[in-house]
Short mmCIF file of C-alpha atoms and ligand atoms in Angstrom, two decimals:
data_model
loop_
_atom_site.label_atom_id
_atom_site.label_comp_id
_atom_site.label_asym_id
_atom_site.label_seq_id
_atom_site.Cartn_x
_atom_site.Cartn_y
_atom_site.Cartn_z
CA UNK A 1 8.50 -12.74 32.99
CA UNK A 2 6.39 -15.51 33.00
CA UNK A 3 4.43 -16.56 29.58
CA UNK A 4 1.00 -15.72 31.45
CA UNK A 5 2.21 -12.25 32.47
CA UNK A 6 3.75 -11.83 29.04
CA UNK A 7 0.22 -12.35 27.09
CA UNK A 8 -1.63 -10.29 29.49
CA UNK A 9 0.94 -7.52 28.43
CA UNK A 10 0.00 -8.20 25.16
CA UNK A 11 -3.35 -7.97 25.65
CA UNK A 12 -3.21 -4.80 27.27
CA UNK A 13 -2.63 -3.15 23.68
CA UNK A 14 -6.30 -3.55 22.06
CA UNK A 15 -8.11 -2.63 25.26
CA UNK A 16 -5.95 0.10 26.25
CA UNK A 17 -8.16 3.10 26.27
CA UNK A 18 -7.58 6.28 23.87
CA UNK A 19 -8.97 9.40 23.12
CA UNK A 20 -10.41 10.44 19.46
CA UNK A 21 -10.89 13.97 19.62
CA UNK A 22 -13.29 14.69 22.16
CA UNK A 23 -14.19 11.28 22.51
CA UNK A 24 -12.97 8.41 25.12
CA UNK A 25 -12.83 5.08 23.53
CA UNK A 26 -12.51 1.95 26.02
CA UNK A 27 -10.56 -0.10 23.35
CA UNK A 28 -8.91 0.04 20.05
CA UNK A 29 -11.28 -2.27 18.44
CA UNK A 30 -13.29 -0.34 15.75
CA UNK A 31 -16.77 -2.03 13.61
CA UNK A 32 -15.73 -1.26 10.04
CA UNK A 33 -18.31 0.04 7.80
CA UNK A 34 -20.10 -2.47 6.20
CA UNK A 35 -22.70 -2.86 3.56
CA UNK A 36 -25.83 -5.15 4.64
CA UNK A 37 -28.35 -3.69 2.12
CA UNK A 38 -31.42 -4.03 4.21
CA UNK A 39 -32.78 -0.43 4.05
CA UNK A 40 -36.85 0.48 3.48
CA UNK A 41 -38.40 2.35 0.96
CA UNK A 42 -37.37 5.47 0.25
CA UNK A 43 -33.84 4.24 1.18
CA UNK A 44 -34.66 4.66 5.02
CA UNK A 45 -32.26 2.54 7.42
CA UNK A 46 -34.47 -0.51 8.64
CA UNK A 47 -36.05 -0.79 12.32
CA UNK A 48 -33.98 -3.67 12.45
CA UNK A 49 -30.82 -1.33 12.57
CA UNK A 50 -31.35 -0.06 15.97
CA UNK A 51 -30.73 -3.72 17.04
CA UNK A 52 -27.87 -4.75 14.90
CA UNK A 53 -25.96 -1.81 15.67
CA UNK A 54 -26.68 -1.43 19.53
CA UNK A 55 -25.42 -5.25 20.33
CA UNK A 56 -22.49 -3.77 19.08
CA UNK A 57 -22.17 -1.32 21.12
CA UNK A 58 -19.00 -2.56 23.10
CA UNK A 59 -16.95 -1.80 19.90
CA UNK A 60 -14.20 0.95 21.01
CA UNK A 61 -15.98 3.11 17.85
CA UNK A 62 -18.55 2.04 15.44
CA UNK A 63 -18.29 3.52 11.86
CA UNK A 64 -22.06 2.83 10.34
CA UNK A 65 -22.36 1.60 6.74
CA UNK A 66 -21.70 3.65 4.03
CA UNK A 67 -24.76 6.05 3.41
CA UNK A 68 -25.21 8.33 0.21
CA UNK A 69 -25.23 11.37 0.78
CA UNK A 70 -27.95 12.39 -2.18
CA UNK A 71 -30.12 9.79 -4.80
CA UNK A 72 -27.42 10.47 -7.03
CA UNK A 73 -24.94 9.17 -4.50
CA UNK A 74 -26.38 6.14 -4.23
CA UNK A 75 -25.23 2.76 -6.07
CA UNK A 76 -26.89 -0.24 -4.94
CA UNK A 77 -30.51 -1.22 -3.94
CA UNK A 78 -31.33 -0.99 -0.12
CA UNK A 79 -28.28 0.97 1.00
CA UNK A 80 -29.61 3.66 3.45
CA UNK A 81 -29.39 7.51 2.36
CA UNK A 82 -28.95 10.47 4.44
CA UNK A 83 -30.42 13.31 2.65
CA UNK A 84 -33.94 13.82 3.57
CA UNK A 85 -35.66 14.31 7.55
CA UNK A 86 -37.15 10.39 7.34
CA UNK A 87 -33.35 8.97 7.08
CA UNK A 88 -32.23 11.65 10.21
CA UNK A 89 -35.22 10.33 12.15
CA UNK A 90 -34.29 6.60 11.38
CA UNK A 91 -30.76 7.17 11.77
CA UNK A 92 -31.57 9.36 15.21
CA UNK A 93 -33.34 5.97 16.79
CA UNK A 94 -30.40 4.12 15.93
CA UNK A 95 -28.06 6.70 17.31
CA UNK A 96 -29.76 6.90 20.63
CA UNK A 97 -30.38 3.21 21.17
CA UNK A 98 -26.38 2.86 20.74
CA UNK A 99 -25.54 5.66 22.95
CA UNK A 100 -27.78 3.87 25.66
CA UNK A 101 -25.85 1.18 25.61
CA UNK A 102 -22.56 3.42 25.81
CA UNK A 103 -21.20 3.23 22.51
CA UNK A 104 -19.78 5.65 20.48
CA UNK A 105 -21.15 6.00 16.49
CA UNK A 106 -19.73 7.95 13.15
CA UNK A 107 -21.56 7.70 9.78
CA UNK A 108 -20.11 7.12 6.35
CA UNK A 109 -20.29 10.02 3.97
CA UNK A 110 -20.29 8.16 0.47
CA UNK A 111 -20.85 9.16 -3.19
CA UNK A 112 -20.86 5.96 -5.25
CA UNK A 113 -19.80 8.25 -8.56
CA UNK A 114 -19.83 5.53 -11.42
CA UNK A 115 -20.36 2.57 -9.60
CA UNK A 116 -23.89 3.15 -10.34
CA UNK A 117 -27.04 2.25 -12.81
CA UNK A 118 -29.56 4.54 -14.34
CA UNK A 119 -32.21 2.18 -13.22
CA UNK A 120 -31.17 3.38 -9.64
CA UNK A 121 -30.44 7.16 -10.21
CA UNK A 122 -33.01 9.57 -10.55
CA UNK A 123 -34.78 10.31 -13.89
CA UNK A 124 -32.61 7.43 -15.13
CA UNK A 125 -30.06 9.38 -15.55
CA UNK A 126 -26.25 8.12 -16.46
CA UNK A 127 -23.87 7.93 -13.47
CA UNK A 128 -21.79 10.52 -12.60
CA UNK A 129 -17.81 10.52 -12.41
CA UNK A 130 -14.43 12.97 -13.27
CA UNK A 131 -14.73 10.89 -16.56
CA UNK A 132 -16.73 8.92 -18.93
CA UNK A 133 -14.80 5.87 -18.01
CA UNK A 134 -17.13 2.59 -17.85
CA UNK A 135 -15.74 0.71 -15.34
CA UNK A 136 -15.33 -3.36 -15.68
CA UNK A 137 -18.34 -4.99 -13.19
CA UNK A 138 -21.62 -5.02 -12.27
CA UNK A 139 -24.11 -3.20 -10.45
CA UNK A 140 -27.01 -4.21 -8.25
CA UNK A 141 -30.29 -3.14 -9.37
CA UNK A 142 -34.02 -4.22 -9.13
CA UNK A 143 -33.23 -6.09 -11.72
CA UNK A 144 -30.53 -8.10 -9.70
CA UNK A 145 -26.75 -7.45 -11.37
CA UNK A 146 -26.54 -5.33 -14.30
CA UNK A 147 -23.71 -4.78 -16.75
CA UNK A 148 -22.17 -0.83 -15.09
CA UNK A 149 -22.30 1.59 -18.00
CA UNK A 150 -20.47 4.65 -19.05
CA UNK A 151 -20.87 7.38 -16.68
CA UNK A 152 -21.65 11.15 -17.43
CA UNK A 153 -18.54 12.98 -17.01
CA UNK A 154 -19.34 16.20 -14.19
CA UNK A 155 -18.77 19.44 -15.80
CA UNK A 156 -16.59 21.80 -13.64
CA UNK A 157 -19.73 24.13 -12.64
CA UNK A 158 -21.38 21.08 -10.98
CA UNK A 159 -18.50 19.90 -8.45
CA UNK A 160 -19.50 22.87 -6.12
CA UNK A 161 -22.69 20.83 -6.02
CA UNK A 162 -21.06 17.80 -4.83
CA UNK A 163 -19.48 19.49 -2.01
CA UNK A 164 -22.58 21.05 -0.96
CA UNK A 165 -24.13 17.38 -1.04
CA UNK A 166 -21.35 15.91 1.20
CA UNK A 167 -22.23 19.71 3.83
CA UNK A 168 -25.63 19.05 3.65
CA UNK A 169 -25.19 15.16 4.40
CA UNK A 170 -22.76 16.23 7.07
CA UNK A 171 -25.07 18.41 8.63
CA UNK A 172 -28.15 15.65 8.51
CA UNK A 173 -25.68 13.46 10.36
CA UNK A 174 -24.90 15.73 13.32
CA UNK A 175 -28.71 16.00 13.09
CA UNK A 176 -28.64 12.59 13.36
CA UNK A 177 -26.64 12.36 16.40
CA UNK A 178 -24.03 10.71 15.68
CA UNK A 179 -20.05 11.71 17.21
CA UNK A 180 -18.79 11.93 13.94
CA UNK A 181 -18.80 11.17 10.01
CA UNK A 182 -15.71 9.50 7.99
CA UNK A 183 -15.31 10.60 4.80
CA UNK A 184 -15.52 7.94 2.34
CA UNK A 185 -12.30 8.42 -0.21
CA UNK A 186 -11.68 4.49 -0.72
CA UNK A 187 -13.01 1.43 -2.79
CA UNK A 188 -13.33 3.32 -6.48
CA UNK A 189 -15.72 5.39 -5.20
CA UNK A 190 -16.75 9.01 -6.03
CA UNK A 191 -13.47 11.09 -4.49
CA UNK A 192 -11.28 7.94 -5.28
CA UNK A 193 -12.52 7.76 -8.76
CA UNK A 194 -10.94 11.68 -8.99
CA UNK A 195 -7.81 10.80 -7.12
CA UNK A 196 -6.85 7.96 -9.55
CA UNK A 197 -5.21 8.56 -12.87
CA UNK A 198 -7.40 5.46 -14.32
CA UNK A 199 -10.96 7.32 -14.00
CA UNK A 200 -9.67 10.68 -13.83
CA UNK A 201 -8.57 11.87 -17.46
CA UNK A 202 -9.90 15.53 -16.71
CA UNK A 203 -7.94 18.89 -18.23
CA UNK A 204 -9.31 21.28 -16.14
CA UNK A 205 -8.25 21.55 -12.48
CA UNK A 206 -10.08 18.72 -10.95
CA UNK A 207 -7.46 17.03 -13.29
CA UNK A 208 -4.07 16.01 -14.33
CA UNK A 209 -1.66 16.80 -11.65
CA UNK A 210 -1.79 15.02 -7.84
CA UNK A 211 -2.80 18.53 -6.85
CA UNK A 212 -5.56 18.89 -9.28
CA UNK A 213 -6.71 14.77 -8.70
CA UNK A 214 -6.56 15.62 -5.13
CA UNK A 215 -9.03 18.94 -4.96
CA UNK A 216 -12.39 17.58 -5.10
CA UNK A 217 -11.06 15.59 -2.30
CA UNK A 218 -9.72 18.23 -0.23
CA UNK A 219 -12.96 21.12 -0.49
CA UNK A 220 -14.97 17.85 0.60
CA UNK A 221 -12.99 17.86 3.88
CA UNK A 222 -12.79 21.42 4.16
CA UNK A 223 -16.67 21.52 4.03
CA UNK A 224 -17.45 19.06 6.34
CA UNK A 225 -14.93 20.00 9.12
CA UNK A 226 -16.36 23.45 8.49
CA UNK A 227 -20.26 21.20 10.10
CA UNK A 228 -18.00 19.23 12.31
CA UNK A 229 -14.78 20.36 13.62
CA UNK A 230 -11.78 18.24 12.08
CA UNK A 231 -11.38 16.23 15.74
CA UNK A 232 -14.81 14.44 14.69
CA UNK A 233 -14.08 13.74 11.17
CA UNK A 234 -11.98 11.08 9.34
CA UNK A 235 -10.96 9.77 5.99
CA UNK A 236 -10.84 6.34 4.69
CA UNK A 237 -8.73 5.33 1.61
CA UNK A 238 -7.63 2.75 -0.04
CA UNK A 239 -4.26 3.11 -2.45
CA UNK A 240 -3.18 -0.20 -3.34
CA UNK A 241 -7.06 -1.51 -3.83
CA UNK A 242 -8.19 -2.45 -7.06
CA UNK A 243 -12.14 -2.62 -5.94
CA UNK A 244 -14.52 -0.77 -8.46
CA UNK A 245 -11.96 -1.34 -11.34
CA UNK A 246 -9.28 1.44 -10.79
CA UNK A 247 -6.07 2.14 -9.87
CA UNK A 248 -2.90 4.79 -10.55
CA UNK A 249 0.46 4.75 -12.22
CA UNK A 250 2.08 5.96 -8.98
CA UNK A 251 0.09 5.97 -5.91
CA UNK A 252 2.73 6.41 -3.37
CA UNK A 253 3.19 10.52 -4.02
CA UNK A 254 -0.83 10.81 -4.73
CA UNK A 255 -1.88 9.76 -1.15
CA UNK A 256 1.27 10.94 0.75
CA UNK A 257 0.40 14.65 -0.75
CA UNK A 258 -3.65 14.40 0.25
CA UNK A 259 -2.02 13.24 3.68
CA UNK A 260 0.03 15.84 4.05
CA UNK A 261 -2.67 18.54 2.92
CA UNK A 262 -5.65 16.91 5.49
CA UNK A 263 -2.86 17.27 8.35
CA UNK A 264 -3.81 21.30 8.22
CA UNK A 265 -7.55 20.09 9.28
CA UNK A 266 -6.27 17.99 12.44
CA UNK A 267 -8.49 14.75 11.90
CA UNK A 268 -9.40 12.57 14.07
CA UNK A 269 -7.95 9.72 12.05
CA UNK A 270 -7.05 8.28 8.84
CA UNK A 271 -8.62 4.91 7.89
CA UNK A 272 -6.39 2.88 5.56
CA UNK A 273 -7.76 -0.09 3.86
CA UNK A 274 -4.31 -1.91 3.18
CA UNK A 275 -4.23 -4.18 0.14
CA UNK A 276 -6.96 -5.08 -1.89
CA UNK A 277 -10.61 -4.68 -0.40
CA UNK A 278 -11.75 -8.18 1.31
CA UNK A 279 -8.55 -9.15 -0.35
CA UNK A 280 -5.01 -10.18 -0.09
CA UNK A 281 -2.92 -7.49 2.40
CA UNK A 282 0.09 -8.19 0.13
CA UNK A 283 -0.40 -6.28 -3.48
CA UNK A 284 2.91 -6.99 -5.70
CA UNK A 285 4.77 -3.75 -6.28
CA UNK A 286 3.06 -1.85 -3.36
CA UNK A 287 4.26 0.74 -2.28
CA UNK A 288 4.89 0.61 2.16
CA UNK A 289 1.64 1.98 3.62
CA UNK A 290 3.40 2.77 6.96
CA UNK A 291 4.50 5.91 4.94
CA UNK A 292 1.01 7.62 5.50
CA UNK A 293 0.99 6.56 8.63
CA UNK A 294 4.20 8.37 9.64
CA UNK A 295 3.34 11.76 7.51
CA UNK A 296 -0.49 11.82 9.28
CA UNK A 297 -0.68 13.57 12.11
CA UNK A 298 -3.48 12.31 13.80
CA UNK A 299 -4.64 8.33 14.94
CA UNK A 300 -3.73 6.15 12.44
CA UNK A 301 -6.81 3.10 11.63
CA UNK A 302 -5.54 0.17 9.97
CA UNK A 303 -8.19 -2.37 8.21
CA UNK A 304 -8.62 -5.14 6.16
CA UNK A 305 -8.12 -9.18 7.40
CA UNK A 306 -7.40 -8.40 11.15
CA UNK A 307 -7.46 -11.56 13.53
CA UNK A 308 -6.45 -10.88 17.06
CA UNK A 309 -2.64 -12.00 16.60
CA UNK A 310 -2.17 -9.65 13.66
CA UNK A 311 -3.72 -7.00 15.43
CA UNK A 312 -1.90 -7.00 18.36
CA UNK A 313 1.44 -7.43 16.96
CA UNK A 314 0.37 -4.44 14.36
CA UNK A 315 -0.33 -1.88 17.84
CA UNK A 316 2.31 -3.41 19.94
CA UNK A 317 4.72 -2.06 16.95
CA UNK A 318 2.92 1.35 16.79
CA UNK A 319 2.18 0.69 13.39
CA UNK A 320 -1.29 1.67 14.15
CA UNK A 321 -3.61 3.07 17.00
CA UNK A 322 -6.41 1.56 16.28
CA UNK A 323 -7.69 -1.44 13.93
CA UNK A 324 -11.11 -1.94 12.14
CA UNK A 325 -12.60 -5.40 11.92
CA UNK A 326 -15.23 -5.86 9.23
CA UNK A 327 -16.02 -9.57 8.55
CA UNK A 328 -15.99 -10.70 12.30
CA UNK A 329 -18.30 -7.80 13.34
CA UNK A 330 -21.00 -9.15 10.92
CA UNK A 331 -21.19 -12.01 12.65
CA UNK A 332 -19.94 -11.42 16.42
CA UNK A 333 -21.78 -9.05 17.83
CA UNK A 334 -19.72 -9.32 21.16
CA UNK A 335 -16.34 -9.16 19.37
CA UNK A 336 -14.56 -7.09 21.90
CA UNK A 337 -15.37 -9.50 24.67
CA UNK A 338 -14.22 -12.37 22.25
CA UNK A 339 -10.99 -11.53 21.53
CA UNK A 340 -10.84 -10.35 25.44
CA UNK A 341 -11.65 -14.02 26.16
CA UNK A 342 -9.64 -15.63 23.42
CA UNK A 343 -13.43 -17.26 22.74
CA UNK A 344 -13.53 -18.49 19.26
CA UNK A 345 -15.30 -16.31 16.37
CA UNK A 346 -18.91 -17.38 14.26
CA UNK A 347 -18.12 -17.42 10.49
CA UNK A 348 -20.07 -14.93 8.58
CA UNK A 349 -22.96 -16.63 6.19
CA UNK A 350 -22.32 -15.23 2.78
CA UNK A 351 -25.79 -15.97 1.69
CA UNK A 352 -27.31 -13.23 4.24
CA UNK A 353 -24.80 -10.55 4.08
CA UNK A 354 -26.33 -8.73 1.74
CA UNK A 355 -30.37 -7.73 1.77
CA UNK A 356 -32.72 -9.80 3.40
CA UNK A 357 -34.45 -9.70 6.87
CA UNK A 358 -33.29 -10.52 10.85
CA UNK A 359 -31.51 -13.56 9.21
CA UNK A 360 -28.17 -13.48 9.79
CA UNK A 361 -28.16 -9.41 10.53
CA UNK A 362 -29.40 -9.68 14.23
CA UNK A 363 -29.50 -13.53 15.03
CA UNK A 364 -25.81 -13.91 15.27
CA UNK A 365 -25.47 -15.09 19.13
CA UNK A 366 -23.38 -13.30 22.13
CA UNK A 367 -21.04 -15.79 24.05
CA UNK A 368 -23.92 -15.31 26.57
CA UNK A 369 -26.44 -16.42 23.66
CA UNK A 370 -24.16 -19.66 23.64
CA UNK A 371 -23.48 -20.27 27.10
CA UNK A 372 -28.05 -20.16 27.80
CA UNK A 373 -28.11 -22.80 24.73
CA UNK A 374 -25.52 -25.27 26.36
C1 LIG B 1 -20.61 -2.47 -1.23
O1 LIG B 1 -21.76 -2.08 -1.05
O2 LIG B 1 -20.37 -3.54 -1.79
C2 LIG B 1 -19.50 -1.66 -0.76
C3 LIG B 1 -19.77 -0.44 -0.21
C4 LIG B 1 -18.75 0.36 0.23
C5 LIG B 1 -17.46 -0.09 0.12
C6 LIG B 1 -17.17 -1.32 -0.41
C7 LIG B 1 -18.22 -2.11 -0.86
O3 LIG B 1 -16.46 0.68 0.51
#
């Protein structure tokens, strides 16, 4: 073989189609979710949306930005909600406009639990979580960033409430139109606050054992498969991650039993942040995350500091099916066609990723963009 035919052989293994449930992705490129903060009033996804997400279109699957699922959900100013009929109409626009252009689109189902400010919940209230834990950090409020504070701890009678929030967000989201919702478990978030023996110092069963850490968790799935079907429904998670303050004394049994227990709902796909959030891939005493990936039964997404190289190498060895960029899809809004070219990548601007206008949210150029200016 020569080297040319070699790296073409290589290359097959990111655009090689494959199916996700009932739907036919061209490639194995997937947008990661990703927080840009530039929701209205009202916590309504911005006009703007519709174009950001639709010149992304060409992604094999795009999973939108994480989206409360209820004002208590929420944990940050200008992240969009999806719990009243404005959000479903905005969202719907921005559903259509991508399906015009052929894509394919899931939304993020996401409880921010602690990570949270009274200034930002309603009535002021205290955050919610398993525990009153305060977690180290800070939280972005009106105020700009705000010491987080000790949340409330949820009494047992209110977690059926939760799960009816993530049903009812669920629900608004097939409303919405998009293919399907991922169910956010990851980055010291609500259901990963209850997974992790840090935050979760509960005694009734929400608590203690991996069984009990893993319920809340589990009746969240069940409920939205119940709205969705599990072959348009995934998980994300993120067990060696530190993000949001937390972590457990022994991970590796915690997330290979919730894996084992989602395999009875026959997901569409696990997402798997490996290593720290936006962070180093290699976590000292980590446990091998290719364990989850062989007890899962379904397609396996790895994310988290993905160039083209790693990628490939990561498919060609089946140790996933399909990998989520988040960083390069801020700023390359053609990044399938990139890496099909071997063009180079823009570097994201730091100073716009978060909040803000069209400035570096729907100004980042195509190769076409760059080929007119020449
Ligand atoms: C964020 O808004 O900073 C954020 C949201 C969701 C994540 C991680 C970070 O999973």
């Amino acid at each position: 073989m020569t080297k040319e035919t070699s790296n073409a052989a290589i290359d097959d293994y990111l655009f090689e189609p494959v199916q996700l449930g009932p739907l036919s992705l061209p490639n194995r490129i997937v947008m990661a979710p990703l927080t840009r903060s530039r929701a209205k009033e009202g916590d309504v996804p911005s006009e703007l949306a519709i174009e950001y997400y639709s010149q992304r279109a060409s992604a094999g699957l795009i999973i939108a930005e994480a989206t409360q699922i209820s004002p208590q959900g929420k944990g940050y100013v200008f992240t969009p909600g999806i719990y009243n009929d404005e959000q479903v109409k905005a969202w719907r626009r921005i559903t259509d406009a991508v399906h015009d252009k052929g894509g394919r689109m899931y939304l993020q189902l996401w409880h921010v639990g602690r990570i949270s400010h009274p200034s930002i919940q309603p009535d002021n209230a205290l955050p919610v979580a398993p525990s009153a834990v305060k977690p180290e950090g800070q939280a972005f409020t009106n105020d700009g960033f705000v010491p987080l504070v000790t949340p409330r701890a949820l009494e047992t009678s209110e977690l059926p409430g939760i799960v009816e929030q993530y049903r009812t967000a669920a629900q608004n989201a097939k409303t919405a139109g998009f293919d399907g919702v991922e169910i956010h478990a990851a980055n010291g978030y609500l259901l990963d606050q209850f997974l992790r023996d840090k935050t979760n110092r509960r005694t009734d069963q929400y608590g203690g054992s991996i069984e009990n850490r893993a319920r809340l968790l589990l009746e969240v799935a069940d409920a939205v498969v119940g709205v969705w079907g599990g072959d348009r429904v995934g998980v994300r998670i993120s067990p060696l991650s530190s993000f949001g303050d937390i972590s457990d004394t022994n991970p590796e049994p915690l997330y290979t039993y919730v894996v084992e227990k989602i395999n009875a709902l026959k997901l569409a796909y696990l997402h798997v942040i490996e290593g720290e959030t936006g962070g180093t891939r290699d976590v000292p005493g980590a446990f091998d995350l290719q364990v989850l990936r062989r007890a899962f039964d379904g397609l396996f997404m790895a994310n988290n500091g993905y160039d083209k190289a790693l990628a490939q190498s990561t498919l060609a060895t089946k140790r996933a099916d399909l990998i989520a960029f988040g960083r390069p899809y801020i700023s390359n809004p053609d990044l399938v066609e990139r890496l099909k070219a071997g063009a180079a990548l823009t570097e994201p601007d730091q100073a716009t990723m978060y909040g803000g206008d069209a400035k570096g949210y729907i100004d980042y150029p195509s190769m076409s963009d760059e080929a007119a200016v020449r």
